[in-house]
Coordinates of C-alpha atoms in Angstrom, one line a residue:
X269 CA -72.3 -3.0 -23.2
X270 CA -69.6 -5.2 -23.6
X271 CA -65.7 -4.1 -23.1
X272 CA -63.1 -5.4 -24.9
X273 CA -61.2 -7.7 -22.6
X274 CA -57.3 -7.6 -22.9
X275 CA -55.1 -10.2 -24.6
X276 CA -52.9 -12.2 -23.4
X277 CA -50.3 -11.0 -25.3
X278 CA -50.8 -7.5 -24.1
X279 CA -50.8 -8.3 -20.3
X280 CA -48.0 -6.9 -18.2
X281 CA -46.1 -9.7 -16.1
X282 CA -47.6 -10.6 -12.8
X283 CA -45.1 -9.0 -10.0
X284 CA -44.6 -12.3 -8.6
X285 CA -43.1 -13.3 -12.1
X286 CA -41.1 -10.4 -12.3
X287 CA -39.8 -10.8 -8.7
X288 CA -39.0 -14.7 -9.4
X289 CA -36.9 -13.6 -12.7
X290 CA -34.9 -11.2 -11.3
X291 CA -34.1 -14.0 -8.5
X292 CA -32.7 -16.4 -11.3
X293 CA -30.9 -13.7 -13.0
X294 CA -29.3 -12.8 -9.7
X295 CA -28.2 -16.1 -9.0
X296 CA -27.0 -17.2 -12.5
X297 CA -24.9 -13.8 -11.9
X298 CA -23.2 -15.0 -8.8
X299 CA -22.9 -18.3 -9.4
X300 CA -21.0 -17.7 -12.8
X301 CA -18.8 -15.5 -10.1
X302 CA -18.1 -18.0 -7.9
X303 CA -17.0 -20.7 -10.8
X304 CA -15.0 -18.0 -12.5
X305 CA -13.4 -17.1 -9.0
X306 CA -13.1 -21.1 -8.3
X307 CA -11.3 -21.6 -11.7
X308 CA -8.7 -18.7 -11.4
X309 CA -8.0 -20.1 -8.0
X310 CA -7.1 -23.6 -9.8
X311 CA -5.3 -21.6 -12.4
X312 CA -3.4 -19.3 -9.5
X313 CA -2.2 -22.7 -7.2
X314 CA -1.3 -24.8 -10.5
X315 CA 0.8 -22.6 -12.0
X316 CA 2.7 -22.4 -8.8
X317 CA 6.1 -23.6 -8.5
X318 CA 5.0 -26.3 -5.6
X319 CA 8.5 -27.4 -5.5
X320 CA 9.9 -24.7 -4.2
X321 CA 7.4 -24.8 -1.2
X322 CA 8.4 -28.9 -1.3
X323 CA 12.4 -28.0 -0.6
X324 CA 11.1 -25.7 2.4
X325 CA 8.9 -27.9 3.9
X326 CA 11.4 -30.0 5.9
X327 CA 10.5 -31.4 9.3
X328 CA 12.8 -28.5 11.0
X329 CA 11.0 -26.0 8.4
X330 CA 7.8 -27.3 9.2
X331 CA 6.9 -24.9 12.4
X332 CA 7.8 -21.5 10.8
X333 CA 5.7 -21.9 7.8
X334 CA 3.2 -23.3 9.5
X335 CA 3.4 -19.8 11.6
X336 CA 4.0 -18.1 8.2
X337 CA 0.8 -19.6 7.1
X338 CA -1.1 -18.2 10.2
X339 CA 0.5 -15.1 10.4
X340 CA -0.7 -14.5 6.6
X341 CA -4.6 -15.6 7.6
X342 CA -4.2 -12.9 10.9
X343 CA -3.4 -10.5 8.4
X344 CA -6.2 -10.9 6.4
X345 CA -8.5 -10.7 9.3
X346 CA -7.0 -7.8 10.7
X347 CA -7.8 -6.1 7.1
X348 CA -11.6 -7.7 7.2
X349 CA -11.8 -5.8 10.6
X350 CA -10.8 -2.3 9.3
X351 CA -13.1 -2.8 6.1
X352 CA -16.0 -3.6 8.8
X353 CA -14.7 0.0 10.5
X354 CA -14.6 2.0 7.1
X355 CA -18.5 1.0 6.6
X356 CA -19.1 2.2 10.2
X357 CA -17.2 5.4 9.8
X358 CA -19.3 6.1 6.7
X359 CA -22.8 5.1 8.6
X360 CA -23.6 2.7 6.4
X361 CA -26.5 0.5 8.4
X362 CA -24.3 -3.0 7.8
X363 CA -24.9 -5.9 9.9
X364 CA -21.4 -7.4 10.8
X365 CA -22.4 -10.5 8.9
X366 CA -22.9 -8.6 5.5
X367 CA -20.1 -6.4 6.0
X368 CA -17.6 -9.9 6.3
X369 CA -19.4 -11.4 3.1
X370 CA -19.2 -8.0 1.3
X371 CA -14.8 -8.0 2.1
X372 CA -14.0 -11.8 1.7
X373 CA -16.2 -11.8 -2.0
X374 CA -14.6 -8.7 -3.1
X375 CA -11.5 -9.9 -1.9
X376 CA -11.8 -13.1 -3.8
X377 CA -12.7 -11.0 -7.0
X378 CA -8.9 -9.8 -7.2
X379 CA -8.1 -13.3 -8.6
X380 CA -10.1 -12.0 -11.6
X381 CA -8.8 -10.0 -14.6
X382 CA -9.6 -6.3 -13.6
X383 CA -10.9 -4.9 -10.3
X384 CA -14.2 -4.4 -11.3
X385 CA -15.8 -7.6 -10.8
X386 CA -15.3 -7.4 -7.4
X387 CA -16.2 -3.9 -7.2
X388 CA -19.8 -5.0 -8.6
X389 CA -20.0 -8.2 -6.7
X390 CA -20.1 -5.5 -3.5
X391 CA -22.5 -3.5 -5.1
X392 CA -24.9 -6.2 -5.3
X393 CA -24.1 -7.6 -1.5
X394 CA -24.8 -4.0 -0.8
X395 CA -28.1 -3.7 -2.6
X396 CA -29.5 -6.7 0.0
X397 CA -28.1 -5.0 2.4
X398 CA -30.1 -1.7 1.5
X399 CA -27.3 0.2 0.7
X400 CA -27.3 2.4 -2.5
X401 CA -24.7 1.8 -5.1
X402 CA -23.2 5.0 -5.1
X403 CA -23.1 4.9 -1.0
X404 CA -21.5 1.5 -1.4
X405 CA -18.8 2.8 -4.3
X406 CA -17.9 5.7 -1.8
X407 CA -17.4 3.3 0.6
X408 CA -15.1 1.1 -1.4
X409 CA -13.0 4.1 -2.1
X410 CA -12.6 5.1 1.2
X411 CA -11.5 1.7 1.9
X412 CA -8.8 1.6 -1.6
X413 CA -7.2 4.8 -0.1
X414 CA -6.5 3.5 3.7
X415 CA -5.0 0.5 2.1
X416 CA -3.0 2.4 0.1
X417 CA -1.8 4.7 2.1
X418 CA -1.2 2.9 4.8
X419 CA 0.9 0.7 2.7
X420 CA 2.7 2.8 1.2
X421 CA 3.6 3.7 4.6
X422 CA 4.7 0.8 5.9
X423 CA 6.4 0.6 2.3
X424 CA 8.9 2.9 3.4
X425 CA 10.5 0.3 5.7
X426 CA 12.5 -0.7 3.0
X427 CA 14.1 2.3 1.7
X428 CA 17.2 2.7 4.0
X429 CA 17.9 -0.8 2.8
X430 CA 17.6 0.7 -0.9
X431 CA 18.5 3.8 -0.8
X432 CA 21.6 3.9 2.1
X433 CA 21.6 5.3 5.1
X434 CA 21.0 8.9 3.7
X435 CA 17.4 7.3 3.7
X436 CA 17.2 6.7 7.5
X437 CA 14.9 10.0 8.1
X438 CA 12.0 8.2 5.8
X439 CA 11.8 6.3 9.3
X440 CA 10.4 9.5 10.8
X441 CA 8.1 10.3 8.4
X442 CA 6.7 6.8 8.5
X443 CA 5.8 7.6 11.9
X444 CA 5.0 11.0 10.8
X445 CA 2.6 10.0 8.2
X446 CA 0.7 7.5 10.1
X447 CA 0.4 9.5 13.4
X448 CA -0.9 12.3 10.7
X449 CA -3.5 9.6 9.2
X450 CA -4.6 8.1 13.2
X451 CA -4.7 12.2 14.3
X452 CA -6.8 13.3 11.5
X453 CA -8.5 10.7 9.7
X454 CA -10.3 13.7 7.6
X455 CA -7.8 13.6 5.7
X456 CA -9.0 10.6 4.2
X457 CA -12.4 11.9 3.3
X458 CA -10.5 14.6 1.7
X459 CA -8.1 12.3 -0.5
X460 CA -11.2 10.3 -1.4
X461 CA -13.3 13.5 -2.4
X462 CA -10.3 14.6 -4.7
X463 CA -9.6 10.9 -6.2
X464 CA -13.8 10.8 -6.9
X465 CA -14.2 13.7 -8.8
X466 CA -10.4 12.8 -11.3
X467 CA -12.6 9.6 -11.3
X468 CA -15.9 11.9 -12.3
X469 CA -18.2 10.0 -9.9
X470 CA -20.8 10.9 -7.2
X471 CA -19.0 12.9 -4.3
X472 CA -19.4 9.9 -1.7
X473 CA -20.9 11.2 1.7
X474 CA -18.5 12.8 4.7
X475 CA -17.5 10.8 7.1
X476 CA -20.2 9.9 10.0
X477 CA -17.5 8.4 12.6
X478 CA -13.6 9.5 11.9
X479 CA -12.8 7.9 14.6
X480 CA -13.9 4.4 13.4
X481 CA -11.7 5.4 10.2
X482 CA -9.4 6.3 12.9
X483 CA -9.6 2.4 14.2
X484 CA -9.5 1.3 10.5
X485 CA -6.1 3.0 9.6
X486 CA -4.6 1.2 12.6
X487 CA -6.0 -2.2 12.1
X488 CA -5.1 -2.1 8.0
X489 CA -1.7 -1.1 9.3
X490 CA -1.6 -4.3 11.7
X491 CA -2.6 -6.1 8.5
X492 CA 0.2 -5.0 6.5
X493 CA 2.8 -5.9 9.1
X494 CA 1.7 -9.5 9.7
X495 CA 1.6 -9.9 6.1
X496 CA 5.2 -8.9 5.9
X497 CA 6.3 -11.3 8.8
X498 CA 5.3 -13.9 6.6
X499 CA 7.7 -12.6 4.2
X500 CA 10.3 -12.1 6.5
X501 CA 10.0 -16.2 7.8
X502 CA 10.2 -17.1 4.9
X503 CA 13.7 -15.4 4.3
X504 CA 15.2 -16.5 7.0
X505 CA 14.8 -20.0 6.8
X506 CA 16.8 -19.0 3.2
X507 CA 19.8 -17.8 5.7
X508 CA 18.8 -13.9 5.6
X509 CA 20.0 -12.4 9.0
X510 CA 16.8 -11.5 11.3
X511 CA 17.3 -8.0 12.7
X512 CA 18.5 -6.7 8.7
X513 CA 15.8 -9.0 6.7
X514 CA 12.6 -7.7 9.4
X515 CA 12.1 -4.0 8.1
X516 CA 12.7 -5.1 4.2
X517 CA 10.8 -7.5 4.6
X518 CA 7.6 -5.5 5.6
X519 CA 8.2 -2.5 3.5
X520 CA 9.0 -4.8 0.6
X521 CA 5.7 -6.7 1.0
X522 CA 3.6 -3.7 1.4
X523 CA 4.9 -1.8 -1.6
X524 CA 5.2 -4.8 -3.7
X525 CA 1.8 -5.2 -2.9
X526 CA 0.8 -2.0 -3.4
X527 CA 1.9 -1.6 -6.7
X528 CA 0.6 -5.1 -7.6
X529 CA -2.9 -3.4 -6.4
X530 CA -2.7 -1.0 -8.9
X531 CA -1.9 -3.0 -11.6
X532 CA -5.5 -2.3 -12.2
X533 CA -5.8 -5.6 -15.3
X534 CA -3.3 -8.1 -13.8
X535 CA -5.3 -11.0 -11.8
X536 CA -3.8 -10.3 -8.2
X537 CA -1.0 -8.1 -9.5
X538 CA 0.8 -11.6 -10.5
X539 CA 4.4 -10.1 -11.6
X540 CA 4.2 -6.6 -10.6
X541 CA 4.8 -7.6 -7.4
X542 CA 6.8 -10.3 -7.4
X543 CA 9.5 -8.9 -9.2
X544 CA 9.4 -5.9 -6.9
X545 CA 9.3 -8.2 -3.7
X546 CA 12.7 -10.1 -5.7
X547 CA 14.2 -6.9 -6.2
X548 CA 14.2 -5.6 -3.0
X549 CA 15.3 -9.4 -1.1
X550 CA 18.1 -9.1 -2.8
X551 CA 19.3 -6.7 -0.6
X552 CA 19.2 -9.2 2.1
X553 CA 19.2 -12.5 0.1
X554 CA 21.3 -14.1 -2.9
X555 CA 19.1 -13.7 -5.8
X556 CA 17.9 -17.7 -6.2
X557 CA 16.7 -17.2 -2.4
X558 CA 15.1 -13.9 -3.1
X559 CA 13.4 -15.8 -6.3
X560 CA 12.1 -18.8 -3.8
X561 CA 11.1 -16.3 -1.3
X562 CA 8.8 -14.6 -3.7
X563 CA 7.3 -18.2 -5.2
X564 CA 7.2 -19.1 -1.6
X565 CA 5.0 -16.3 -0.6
X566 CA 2.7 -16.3 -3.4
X567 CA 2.0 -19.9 -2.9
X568 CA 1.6 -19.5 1.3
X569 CA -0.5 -15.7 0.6
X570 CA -2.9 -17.9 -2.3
X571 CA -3.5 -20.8 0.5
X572 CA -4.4 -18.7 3.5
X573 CA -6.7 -16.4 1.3
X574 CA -8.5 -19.0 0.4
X575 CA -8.7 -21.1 3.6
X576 CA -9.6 -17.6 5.5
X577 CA -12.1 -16.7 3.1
X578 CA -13.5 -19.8 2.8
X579 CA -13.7 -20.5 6.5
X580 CA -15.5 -17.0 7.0
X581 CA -17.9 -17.3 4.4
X582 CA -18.9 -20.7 5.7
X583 CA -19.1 -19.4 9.1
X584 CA -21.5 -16.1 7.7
X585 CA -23.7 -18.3 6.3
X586 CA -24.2 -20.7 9.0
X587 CA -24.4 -17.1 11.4
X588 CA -27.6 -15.8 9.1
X589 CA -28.8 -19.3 8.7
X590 CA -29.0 -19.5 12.7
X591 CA -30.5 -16.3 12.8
X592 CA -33.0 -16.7 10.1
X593 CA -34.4 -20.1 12.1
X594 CA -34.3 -18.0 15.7
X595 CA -36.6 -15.5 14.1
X596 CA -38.6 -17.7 12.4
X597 CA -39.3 -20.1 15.6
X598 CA -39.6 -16.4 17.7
X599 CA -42.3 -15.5 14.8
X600 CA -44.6 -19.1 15.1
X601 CA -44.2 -18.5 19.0
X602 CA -45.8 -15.1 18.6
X603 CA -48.1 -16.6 16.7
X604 CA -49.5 -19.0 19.1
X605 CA -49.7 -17.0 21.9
X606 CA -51.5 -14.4 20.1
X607 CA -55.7 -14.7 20.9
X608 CA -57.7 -16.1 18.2
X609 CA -59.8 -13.4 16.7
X610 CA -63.2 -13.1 17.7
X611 CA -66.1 -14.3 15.6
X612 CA -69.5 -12.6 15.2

């Protein structure tokens, strides 16, 4: 009896064609991700006022902007090393390679309009690293409340300044607040548990390792003070006086910052925190210095992001490309030395 035979037009795509599809999908994704990331980079460092940076950079200026410059990149890294710590404390299986990728390409995302392109670029990095999207979101979350908090922190620096000396016992409860967060890191899983379900998502998962969260609150506040130090060169090459311009300078930084953060639609908090960094030099700077200060930073902060993120990526992908030859030379080696099967 003969069967009917199906079409061709009713056959299901071979796996392999499915597979191959999704592949070119995926990479037409990211690479339209890292030309729109490449282009508001251009757009960020051309609309800079590069001639402000030209009047600083004279051959006695040289040295402390250079430092600025590293000081800025050691920030950065210090806040790569407590994102790597906030995936361990969740118990998220993440080689250290991955985890690097996952912060510098999120990172990067913040030069684009809206905070979610870099939220899904780690959801996909996450995927290939076989962790779940709402495991990876939880994670993210966890890590958007240490940085805040510990910036806002390190924000209150700059109140006295501000506020007068009536102010001076925010000094205390900086302390206060931060030996609170480094005591009981549970506190963050708590804050993150209320700010998921305002958000109506997934209840992310409790904390595996509070002590690695413990590790990452003291490294993302390490971050936030080098970042300020930049700041805080800066000024006093303008003629701000050292010992007054140090704790504005890191509280102003981090709470500029911070509010710039959550200026959820403006591409790197351009303005928000710029005027709020302004504002608060003036305490310790003639406005036109505090103005060049601000321009000054953007334009040092916009280099060493992209050097720094740039130099780790490069160094990731040589890392897994290493690795990928080492187990592919350990696999033909195995190979060889394995007995031929017998014939009968």
């Amino acid at each position: 009896m003969a069967t009917d035979a199906p079409t061709p037009a009713g056959r299901e795509p071979a796996p392999g064609t499915v597979r191959r599809g999704r592949r070119l999908v995926g990479r037409l994704v990211v690479g339209a991700f890292v030309v729109a990331v490449c282009v508001a980079i251009a757009l960020a460092l051309r609309d800079q006022d590069w001639s402000t940076l030209g009047q600083l950079t004279r051959p006695r200026t040289v040295p402390a902007l250079a430092a600025a410059l590293a000081v800025t990149s050691g920030g950065l890294l210090c806040a790569a090393r407590a994102w790597l710590l906030t995936i361990s404390a969740t118990g998220a299986p993440v080689p250290v390679t991955a985890g690097v990728r996952m912060f510098f390409v999120g990172f990067l995302g913040k030069f684009l309009p809206g905070r979610v392109w870099g939220l899904l670029a780690l959801l996909k990095l996450g995927e290939r690293a076989g962790v779940s999207h709402s495991r990876m979101a939880g994670i993210y979350l966890v890590n958007v409340v240490v940085v805040l908090l510990s910036g806002g922190a390190v924000g209150l620096l700059v109140a006295p300044a501000l506020l007068g000396a009536h102010a001076l016992w925010l000094f205390p409860a900086l302390g206060a607040l931060l030996g609170l967060l480094l005591v009981r890191p549970a506190l963050v899983d708590r804050v993150v548990a209320v700010a998921a379900r305002l958000a109506r998502r997934p209840q992310p998962a409790r904390l595996a390792r509070p002590e690695h969260l413990r590790r990452s609150i003291g490294w993302q506040t390490a971050s936030w003070v080098l970042f300020g130090v930049h700041v805080w060169l800066v000024a006093t090459l303008l003629g701000a006086a050292p010992v007054e311009a140090l704790p504005v300078a890191l509280g102003a930084f981090a709470i500029a910052s911070v509010a710039g953060t959550l200026a959820l639609f403006v591409p790197d908090g351009v303005g928000v925190r710029d005027v709020l960094l302004i504002a608060a030099l003036t305490v310790v700077l003639p406005l036109p210095a505090a103005v060049t200060t601000a321009i000054a930073s953007r334009v040092l902060c916009t280099l060493a992001e992209v050097l720094t993120a740039g130099a780790a990526l490069l160094v990731t992908a040589l890392r897994d490309r290493r690795a990928a030859r080492a187990a592919a030379t350990s696999t033909d080696t195995s190979a060889e030395r394995s007995p031929a099967p017998a014939s009968f």
